[in-house]
Coordinates of C-alpha atoms and ligand atoms in Angstrom, one line a residue:
M750 CA -95.9 -36.4 -6.1
N751 CA -96.7 -39.1 -3.6
L752 CA -98.4 -41.4 -6.2
A753 CA -95.2 -41.1 -8.3
D754 CA -93.1 -42.0 -5.3
S755 CA -95.3 -45.0 -4.5
E756 CA -94.9 -46.2 -8.0
I757 CA -91.1 -46.1 -7.6
V758 CA -91.3 -48.0 -4.3
G759 CA -93.6 -50.5 -6.0
S760 CA -91.0 -51.0 -8.7
I761 CA -88.0 -51.4 -6.3
L762 CA -89.9 -54.0 -4.2
T763 CA -91.3 -55.9 -7.1
K764 CA -87.8 -56.3 -8.5
A765 CA -86.7 -57.6 -5.1
G766 CA -89.3 -60.4 -5.2
Y767 CA -92.2 -58.8 -3.3
A768 CA -95.7 -58.7 -4.8
L769 CA -98.2 -55.8 -4.6
I770 CA -101.6 -57.0 -3.4
R771 CA -105.1 -55.6 -3.6
N772 CA -106.5 -56.8 -0.3
I773 CA -104.8 -55.4 2.8
D774 CA -106.0 -58.4 4.8
E775 CA -103.5 -60.5 2.9
A776 CA -100.5 -58.2 3.4
D777 CA -97.4 -59.1 5.3
F778 CA -96.0 -55.6 5.0
I779 CA -98.0 -52.4 5.0
L780 CA -96.2 -49.4 3.6
I781 CA -97.9 -46.0 4.1
N782 CA -96.6 -43.1 2.0
T783 CA -97.2 -39.8 3.8
C784 CA -97.4 -36.1 3.3
A785 CA -96.4 -33.5 5.9
I786 CA -97.6 -30.3 4.1
R787 CA -100.4 -29.5 6.6
D788 CA -101.0 -30.9 10.1
N789 CA -104.3 -32.5 9.1
A790 CA -102.4 -34.7 6.6
E791 CA -100.3 -36.1 9.5
Q792 CA -103.4 -36.5 11.7
R793 CA -105.0 -38.7 9.1
I794 CA -102.0 -41.0 9.1
R795 CA -102.1 -41.2 12.9
K796 CA -105.7 -42.2 12.7
R797 CA -105.0 -44.9 10.1
L798 CA -102.2 -46.3 12.3
R799 CA -104.7 -46.6 15.2
E800 CA -107.2 -48.4 12.9
L801 CA -104.5 -50.8 11.7
R802 CA -103.9 -52.1 15.3
A803 CA -107.0 -54.3 14.9
L804 CA -105.6 -55.9 11.9
Q805 CA -102.2 -56.5 13.6
R806 CA -104.0 -58.2 16.5
Q807 CA -105.3 -60.8 14.0
R808 CA -102.1 -61.0 11.9
T809 CA -99.4 -60.5 14.5
W810 CA -96.5 -60.8 12.1
V811 CA -97.7 -57.9 9.9
K812 CA -95.1 -55.0 9.9
I813 CA -96.0 -51.4 9.1
G814 CA -93.7 -48.9 7.6
I815 CA -94.1 -45.1 7.2
L816 CA -92.6 -43.6 4.0
G817 CA -92.3 -40.1 2.6
C818 CA -92.4 -36.6 4.1
M819 CA -93.9 -37.4 7.5
A820 CA -91.2 -40.1 8.0
E821 CA -88.5 -37.6 7.0
R822 CA -89.9 -34.9 9.3
L823 CA -90.2 -37.0 12.5
K824 CA -87.6 -39.7 11.9
T825 CA -87.2 -42.1 14.9
Q826 CA -89.6 -39.9 17.0
L827 CA -92.4 -41.3 14.9
M828 CA -91.4 -44.9 15.9
E829 CA -91.3 -43.9 19.5
E830 CA -94.8 -42.3 19.3
E831 CA -96.4 -45.0 17.3
E832 CA -95.6 -48.4 18.7
N833 CA -97.0 -50.4 15.8
V834 CA -94.6 -48.8 13.3
S835 CA -91.6 -51.0 12.5
F836 CA -89.8 -48.9 9.9
I837 CA -89.4 -45.4 8.7
V838 CA -88.1 -44.5 5.2
G839 CA -87.4 -41.0 4.0
P840 CA -88.0 -39.9 0.3
D841 CA -84.4 -40.5 -0.8
A842 CA -83.9 -43.9 0.9
Y843 CA -86.4 -46.1 -1.0
R844 CA -83.6 -48.2 -2.6
Q845 CA -82.8 -49.5 0.9
L846 CA -86.3 -50.9 1.3
P847 CA -85.6 -54.5 0.2
D848 CA -82.7 -54.8 2.7
M849 CA -84.7 -53.1 5.4
L850 CA -87.7 -55.4 5.0
H851 CA -85.3 -58.3 5.5
H852 CA -84.2 -57.0 8.9
V853 CA -87.6 -55.8 9.9
N854 CA -89.0 -59.3 9.2
D855 CA -86.4 -60.6 11.8
G856 CA -87.9 -58.3 14.4
E857 CA -85.7 -55.2 14.1
R858 CA -87.1 -51.6 14.0
M859 CA -85.3 -49.4 11.6
A860 CA -85.2 -45.8 10.2
E861 CA -83.4 -44.6 7.1
T862 CA -83.9 -40.9 6.6
L863 CA -80.7 -39.6 5.0
L864 CA -81.5 -37.0 2.3
S865 CA -79.4 -37.0 -0.9
D866 CA -78.2 -34.3 -3.2
T867 CA -78.2 -36.6 -6.2
E868 CA -81.0 -39.3 -5.9
T869 CA -83.6 -39.0 -8.7
Y870 CA -84.5 -42.7 -9.2
A871 CA -83.8 -41.9 -12.8
D872 CA -83.0 -45.6 -13.7
I873 CA -86.2 -47.0 -12.1
E874 CA -89.2 -47.6 -14.2
P875 CA -92.1 -47.0 -11.9
I876 CA -94.8 -49.7 -11.6
R877 CA -98.1 -48.1 -12.7
Y878 CA -100.6 -49.6 -10.3
D879 CA -104.1 -48.3 -9.7
T880 CA -103.9 -46.8 -13.2
N881 CA -106.5 -46.1 -15.8
G882 CA -103.9 -47.1 -18.4
I883 CA -104.2 -43.7 -20.1
T884 CA -102.7 -40.9 -17.9
A885 CA -99.5 -41.2 -15.9
Y886 CA -97.1 -39.0 -13.9
I887 CA -93.4 -38.7 -14.6
S888 CA -91.2 -37.2 -11.8
I889 CA -88.6 -34.9 -13.5
M890 CA -87.0 -33.5 -10.4
R891 CA -86.9 -33.8 -6.7
G892 CA -86.6 -31.5 -3.7
C893 CA -87.0 -27.8 -3.4
Q894 CA -84.9 -25.0 -2.0
N895 CA -87.2 -22.0 -2.4
Y896 CA -87.9 -22.0 1.4
C897 CA -91.3 -20.4 1.3
A898 CA -91.8 -19.3 4.9
Y899 CA -94.8 -21.6 5.5
C900 CA -93.5 -24.7 3.8
V901 CA -92.0 -27.9 5.1
V902 CA -91.0 -29.4 1.7
P903 CA -87.4 -28.1 1.6
Y904 CA -86.9 -29.9 5.0
T905 CA -88.6 -33.2 4.0
R906 CA -87.4 -33.6 0.4
G907 CA -84.0 -32.0 0.4
R908 CA -82.2 -30.0 -2.2
E909 CA -83.5 -29.5 -5.7
R910 CA -82.0 -31.9 -8.3
S911 CA -83.1 -32.6 -11.9
R912 CA -83.3 -36.0 -13.6
N913 CA -81.5 -36.9 -16.8
P914 CA -83.7 -35.8 -19.7
E915 CA -83.0 -38.9 -21.7
T916 CA -84.5 -41.1 -19.0
I917 CA -87.6 -38.8 -18.9
V918 CA -88.1 -39.0 -22.7
N919 CA -87.6 -42.8 -22.6
E920 CA -90.2 -43.2 -19.8
A921 CA -92.7 -41.1 -21.8
R922 CA -92.0 -43.2 -24.9
S923 CA -92.4 -46.4 -23.1
L924 CA -95.7 -45.2 -21.6
F925 CA -96.9 -44.2 -25.0
E926 CA -96.1 -47.7 -26.4
K927 CA -98.0 -49.3 -23.6
G928 CA -101.1 -47.3 -24.6
F929 CA -100.9 -44.3 -22.3
R930 CA -101.9 -41.0 -24.0
E931 CA -101.1 -38.4 -21.4
V932 CA -98.1 -37.7 -19.1
T933 CA -97.8 -35.0 -16.4
L934 CA -94.2 -33.9 -15.7
L935 CA -93.9 -33.4 -12.0
G936 CA -91.7 -31.3 -9.7
Q937 CA -92.1 -28.7 -6.9
N938 CA -90.9 -26.0 -9.3
V939 CA -90.6 -27.4 -12.8
N940 CA -89.5 -24.1 -14.2
S941 CA -86.1 -24.4 -12.5
Y942 CA -85.5 -27.9 -14.1
R943 CA -82.0 -27.9 -15.4
W944 CA -79.8 -30.7 -16.6
H945 CA -76.1 -29.8 -17.1
D946 CA -74.5 -31.3 -20.1
P947 CA -71.3 -30.5 -21.9
A948 CA -73.2 -30.5 -25.2
G949 CA -75.5 -27.8 -23.8
D950 CA -77.8 -27.5 -20.8
V951 CA -81.4 -28.7 -21.0
G952 CA -83.9 -26.4 -19.3
F953 CA -87.6 -26.9 -18.8
P954 CA -88.8 -25.5 -22.1
Q955 CA -86.4 -27.7 -24.0
L956 CA -87.4 -30.7 -22.0
M957 CA -91.1 -30.0 -22.7
A958 CA -90.3 -29.9 -26.4
M959 CA -88.4 -33.2 -26.2
V960 CA -91.3 -34.9 -24.5
A961 CA -93.9 -33.4 -26.8
Q962 CA -91.9 -34.8 -29.8
V963 CA -92.3 -38.4 -28.5
N964 CA -95.7 -38.5 -30.4
P965 CA -98.3 -35.9 -31.3
L966 CA -100.9 -38.2 -29.8
L967 CA -99.2 -38.0 -26.4
R968 CA -100.5 -35.1 -24.3
V969 CA -98.1 -33.4 -22.1
R970 CA -98.9 -31.6 -18.8
F971 CA -96.8 -30.3 -16.0
A972 CA -97.0 -29.2 -12.4
T973 CA -96.1 -27.1 -10.5
S974 CA -94.6 -23.9 -11.9
H975 CA -93.5 -21.1 -9.6
P976 CA -94.6 -17.7 -10.8
K977 CA -91.2 -16.1 -10.2
D978 CA -89.6 -18.4 -12.9
L979 CA -92.4 -18.7 -15.5
S980 CA -90.6 -17.7 -18.7
D981 CA -91.9 -16.4 -22.0
E982 CA -89.7 -19.1 -23.5
L983 CA -91.8 -21.8 -21.9
L984 CA -95.0 -20.1 -23.0
Q985 CA -93.7 -20.1 -26.6
V986 CA -92.9 -23.8 -26.5
M987 CA -96.4 -24.4 -25.2
A988 CA -97.8 -22.4 -28.1
D989 CA -95.6 -24.4 -30.6
Y990 CA -97.0 -27.8 -29.7
D991 CA -100.6 -28.8 -30.0
N992 CA -100.1 -31.7 -27.7
I993 CA -98.7 -29.6 -24.8
C994 CA -101.9 -29.0 -22.8
K995 CA -103.1 -25.5 -22.5
C996 CA -103.4 -25.4 -18.7
I997 CA -101.0 -23.7 -16.2
H998 CA -101.1 -24.3 -12.5
L999 CA -99.6 -21.1 -11.0
P1000 CA -99.9 -21.0 -7.2
V1001 CA -100.5 -17.4 -6.1
Q1002 CA -100.7 -18.1 -2.3
S1003 CA -101.8 -14.6 -1.5
G1004 CA -102.8 -11.4 -3.3
S1005 CA -101.2 -9.1 -0.8
E1006 CA -97.7 -7.7 -1.5
R1007 CA -96.9 -7.6 2.2
I1008 CA -97.9 -11.2 2.8
L1009 CA -96.1 -12.5 -0.3
K1010 CA -93.0 -10.8 0.9
L1011 CA -93.4 -12.4 4.4
M1012 CA -94.0 -15.7 2.7
N1013 CA -90.7 -15.3 0.8
R1014 CA -92.5 -16.0 -2.5
R1015 CA -90.2 -13.6 -4.3
Y1016 CA -92.8 -12.0 -6.5
T1017 CA -95.2 -9.1 -6.2
P1018 CA -98.9 -9.1 -7.2
E1019 CA -97.8 -6.9 -10.2
W1020 CA -95.2 -9.4 -11.3
Y1021 CA -97.8 -12.2 -10.9
L1022 CA -100.4 -10.3 -13.0
D1023 CA -97.8 -9.6 -15.6
R1024 CA -97.2 -13.4 -15.9
I1025 CA -101.0 -13.9 -16.2
N1026 CA -101.1 -11.4 -19.0
A1027 CA -98.2 -13.1 -20.7
I1028 CA -100.1 -16.4 -20.5
R1029 CA -103.2 -14.8 -22.1
R1030 CA -101.0 -13.3 -24.8
Y1031 CA -99.2 -16.5 -25.8
L1032 CA -102.0 -18.9 -25.1
P1033 CA -105.4 -17.3 -25.4
T1034 CA -107.2 -20.6 -24.7
C1035 CA -105.1 -21.5 -21.7
S1036 CA -106.8 -22.3 -18.4
I1037 CA -105.2 -21.1 -15.2
T1038 CA -105.4 -22.7 -11.8
T1039 CA -103.8 -21.9 -8.5
D1040 CA -103.1 -22.6 -4.8
V1041 CA -104.0 -20.2 -2.1
I1042 CA -103.5 -20.0 1.7
A1043 CA -105.9 -18.2 4.0
G1044 CA -104.8 -16.8 7.3
F1045 CA -101.1 -16.7 7.1
C1046 CA -99.3 -15.1 10.0
T1047 CA -100.3 -11.4 10.5
E1048 CA -102.8 -11.5 7.6
T1049 CA -105.2 -8.5 8.0
E1050 CA -108.7 -8.1 6.5
E1051 CA -107.0 -5.8 3.9
D1052 CA -104.6 -8.5 2.9
H1053 CA -107.4 -11.0 2.6
Q1054 CA -109.4 -8.5 0.4
A1055 CA -106.3 -8.3 -1.8
T1056 CA -106.4 -12.1 -2.2
L1057 CA -110.1 -11.9 -3.2
D1058 CA -109.2 -9.1 -5.6
M1059 CA -106.6 -11.3 -7.2
F1060 CA -109.1 -14.0 -7.7
R1061 CA -111.5 -11.5 -9.4
R1062 CA -108.8 -10.3 -11.7
V1063 CA -107.3 -13.6 -12.8
R1064 CA -110.6 -15.6 -12.8
Y1065 CA -109.1 -19.0 -12.1
D1066 CA -110.6 -22.1 -13.6
Y1067 CA -109.8 -24.1 -10.5
A1068 CA -108.1 -23.5 -7.1
Y1069 CA -106.8 -25.6 -4.3
M1070 CA -107.6 -23.5 -1.2
F1071 CA -106.1 -24.1 2.2
K1072 CA -106.2 -22.7 5.7
F1073 CA -102.7 -21.9 6.9
S1074 CA -101.2 -24.6 9.1
M1075 CA -98.1 -23.8 11.1
R1076 CA -95.4 -26.4 10.3
P1077 CA -92.5 -27.2 12.7
N1078 CA -89.0 -25.9 11.7
T1079 CA -90.2 -23.6 9.0
Y1080 CA -89.2 -19.9 8.9
A1081 CA -92.7 -19.0 10.0
E1082 CA -92.5 -21.3 13.0
K1083 CA -89.2 -19.9 14.0
H1084 CA -89.9 -16.2 13.4
L1085 CA -93.6 -15.5 13.1
Q1086 CA -96.7 -16.1 15.1
D1087 CA -99.7 -18.2 14.1
D1088 CA -101.9 -15.2 15.2
I1089 CA -105.0 -15.5 13.1
P1090 CA -107.7 -17.2 15.1
D1091 CA -109.1 -20.4 13.6
D1092 CA -112.6 -19.0 13.1
V1093 CA -111.2 -16.1 11.1
K1094 CA -109.1 -18.4 9.0
T1095 CA -112.1 -20.5 8.3
R1096 CA -114.3 -17.5 7.4
R1097 CA -111.7 -16.1 5.0
L1098 CA -111.2 -19.5 3.4
E1099 CA -115.0 -19.9 3.0
E1100 CA -115.1 -16.5 1.3
I1101 CA -112.4 -17.5 -1.1
I1102 CA -114.2 -20.8 -1.8
A1103 CA -117.5 -19.1 -2.4
L1104 CA -116.0 -16.5 -4.8
Q1105 CA -114.0 -19.2 -6.7
G1106 CA -117.2 -21.3 -7.0
E1107 CA -119.0 -18.4 -8.7
I1108 CA -116.0 -17.7 -11.0
A1109 CA -115.6 -21.4 -12.0
L1110 CA -119.2 -21.6 -12.9
E1111 CA -119.1 -18.4 -15.0
N1112 CA -116.0 -19.6 -16.7
N1113 CA -117.6 -22.9 -17.5
Q1114 CA -120.8 -21.2 -18.8
K1115 CA -118.6 -19.5 -21.4
E1116 CA -117.6 -23.0 -22.7
V1117 CA -121.2 -24.0 -23.5
G1118 CA -121.6 -24.3 -27.2
K1119 CA -117.9 -24.9 -27.9
T1120 CA -116.4 -28.2 -29.2
F1121 CA -113.3 -29.6 -27.5
E1122 CA -111.0 -32.5 -28.3
V1123 CA -111.4 -34.8 -25.3
L1124 CA -109.1 -37.6 -24.3
V1125 CA -111.5 -40.3 -22.9
E1126 CA -110.3 -41.6 -19.5
G1127 CA -113.1 -43.9 -18.4
V1128 CA -116.7 -44.5 -17.4
S1129 CA -118.4 -41.7 -15.5
H1130 CA -118.8 -42.2 -11.8
R1131 CA -122.5 -41.2 -12.0
S1132 CA -123.7 -43.5 -14.8
D1133 CA -122.1 -46.3 -16.8
Q1134 CA -123.9 -45.0 -19.9
Q1135 CA -121.6 -42.0 -19.8
L1136 CA -117.9 -41.6 -20.3
F1137 CA -115.6 -38.8 -19.0
G1138 CA -112.4 -37.3 -20.2
R1139 CA -110.6 -34.0 -20.2
N1140 CA -110.0 -31.3 -22.7
S1141 CA -106.6 -29.7 -23.2
Q1142 CA -107.5 -27.1 -20.5
N1143 CA -107.9 -30.0 -18.0
K1144 CA -111.6 -29.6 -17.6
V1145 CA -113.6 -32.7 -17.0
I1146 CA -116.2 -33.4 -19.7
V1147 CA -119.0 -36.0 -19.4
F1148 CA -120.9 -37.3 -22.4
D1149 CA -123.0 -40.3 -23.6
R1150 CA -120.8 -43.2 -24.4
G1151 CA -121.8 -44.4 -27.9
D1152 CA -119.2 -47.0 -28.9
I1153 CA -116.2 -45.0 -27.8
Q1154 CA -113.4 -46.6 -25.8
P1155 CA -111.2 -45.0 -23.1
G1156 CA -107.9 -43.9 -24.6
Q1157 CA -109.5 -42.5 -27.7
Y1158 CA -109.6 -38.8 -28.7
V1159 CA -113.1 -37.5 -29.5
N1160 CA -114.7 -34.2 -30.2
V1161 CA -117.4 -33.2 -27.7
R1162 CA -119.7 -30.2 -27.9
V1163 CA -120.5 -28.8 -24.5
T1164 CA -124.3 -28.4 -23.9
R1165 CA -124.4 -27.5 -20.2
C1166 CA -122.2 -27.3 -17.1
T1167 CA -121.8 -27.1 -13.4
A1168 CA -118.9 -25.3 -11.6
A1169 CA -116.9 -28.5 -11.7
T1170 CA -117.9 -30.3 -14.8
L1171 CA -118.8 -29.7 -18.5
I1172 CA -121.5 -31.9 -19.9
G1173 CA -121.7 -32.5 -23.6
E1174 CA -122.4 -34.7 -26.6
L1175 CA -120.2 -36.3 -29.3
A1176 CA -119.6 -34.0 -32.2
N1177 CA -118.0 -34.7 -35.6
Ligands
LIG2690 N1 -94.2 -26.4 -4.9 C1 -95.5 -26.0 -5.1 C2 -96.5 -26.4 -4.0 C3 -96.2 -27.5 -3.1 S1 -97.3 -27.7 -1.7 C4 -95.5 -24.5 -5.2 O1 -94.6 -23.8 -4.7 O2 -96.5 -23.9 -5.6 C5 -98.9 -27.5 -2.3 C6 -99.6 -26.3 -1.7 O3 -99.9 -26.5 -0.3 C7 -98.9 -25.0 -1.7 O4 -99.0 -24.4 -3.0 C8 -99.6 -24.2 -0.6 O5 -100.7 -23.5 -1.1 C9 -100.1 -25.3 0.3 N2 -99.3 -25.3 1.5 C10 -98.0 -25.5 1.7 N3 -97.6 -25.3 3.0 C11 -98.8 -25.0 3.7 C12 -99.1 -24.7 5.0 N4 -98.1 -24.7 6.0 N5 -100.3 -24.4 5.4 C13 -101.3 -24.4 4.4 N6 -101.1 -24.7 3.1 C14 -99.8 -25.0 2.8
LIG2691 FE1 -92.8 -25.3 -0.7 FE2 -92.3 -23.0 -1.8 FE3 -90.9 -25.1 -2.5 FE4 -93.4 -24.9 -3.3 S1 -91.7 -23.6 -3.9 S2 -92.4 -26.7 -2.4 S3 -94.4 -23.9 -1.6 S4 -90.9 -24.1 -0.5

């Protein structure tokens, strides 16, 4: 999400005559895009700001700006706390950046943090920097109003709004023409994507079909889908198109019915497992990944065991696993207590990580001997004699390079694996 936003900011500022540079020692303005989802994300930014003081002592004219969710959450308070910050820009105010830089350059300190009900940056073609030239993100909606009890996003990114589908399809087409071969459609809850049109509304399944039709050689992925809204209609569209990747990220957060209720997730473990069964039915080869939080307010050992149980039943291919972090202004902060001691949170998280490690390895072992179509993304980090890419299930596959180029589709037969990677050889 943040990368997609940085690409929009890059585009706005480039059009205004600014240039992106590689070397921070040559910068006149430093813009830091931030996340506020957990406290440690914010602590990392504070540390970075302290480190940047040395650079500012050398280059006294350099101005630093904070963008994104941490800017939105703290507003001018952040400028009071961090003396070397000159400007603060919330996620819906990026269009004002060129004007702001002008004033900031004259010595003013400024904050623009108004949230919008309509801003989608639909007309802005993001600048793809730091790109492999093959995979790209397309933001299809902004904001969220699900108000999960632990989550700061509804407060930092405002109300949910969808972007005009035509501009999304055009962006996908333009990327394909530039050589890109995979797009990931992004939103906090893509299942509730909806564009109102007199000729007929466009929902997420229709949008997926429209993007898949851009070209059969363009792979389409999406993130994130909320379990409460994962429809059979979407699964059917995924089954209908070979180029829609068979991978669903379906954050579970907890396996306990009581905790899910307290989290305001609006589904039960039964409902969640029913959706998992539906995925298996429509898309037998689909991989499933998740997010989970250990140690939410009042979580008992029994609740924690229910989470481990959920992991054993679903057998996720990958999971993002977090310790609960109390965030200011959320429902949890106002009405619940952060009552699970840190060492208990850590132990529970470690138990989930260990279990998930075993499951991922066993899942990968089942792939040995199979042949997958792989979109080659680049040279492997380990050896320049090897390339890496992903299969439709989003699993990384490493193989000997031959005379294959990044951007090509190749068939790779898996010969061995680790919990994180499949290793294979070119088939055909
Ligand atoms: N919109 C997505 C997730 C966005 S945030 C969804 O609803 O699934 C990404 C992940 O961060 C969440 O899925 C959750 O697991 C985690 N997260 C969010 N707030 C958190 C908090 N306060 N403490 C720990 N993890 C949190
Ligand atoms: Fe946060 Fe819930 Fe919205 Fe995801 S759906 S962004 S977890 S409030």
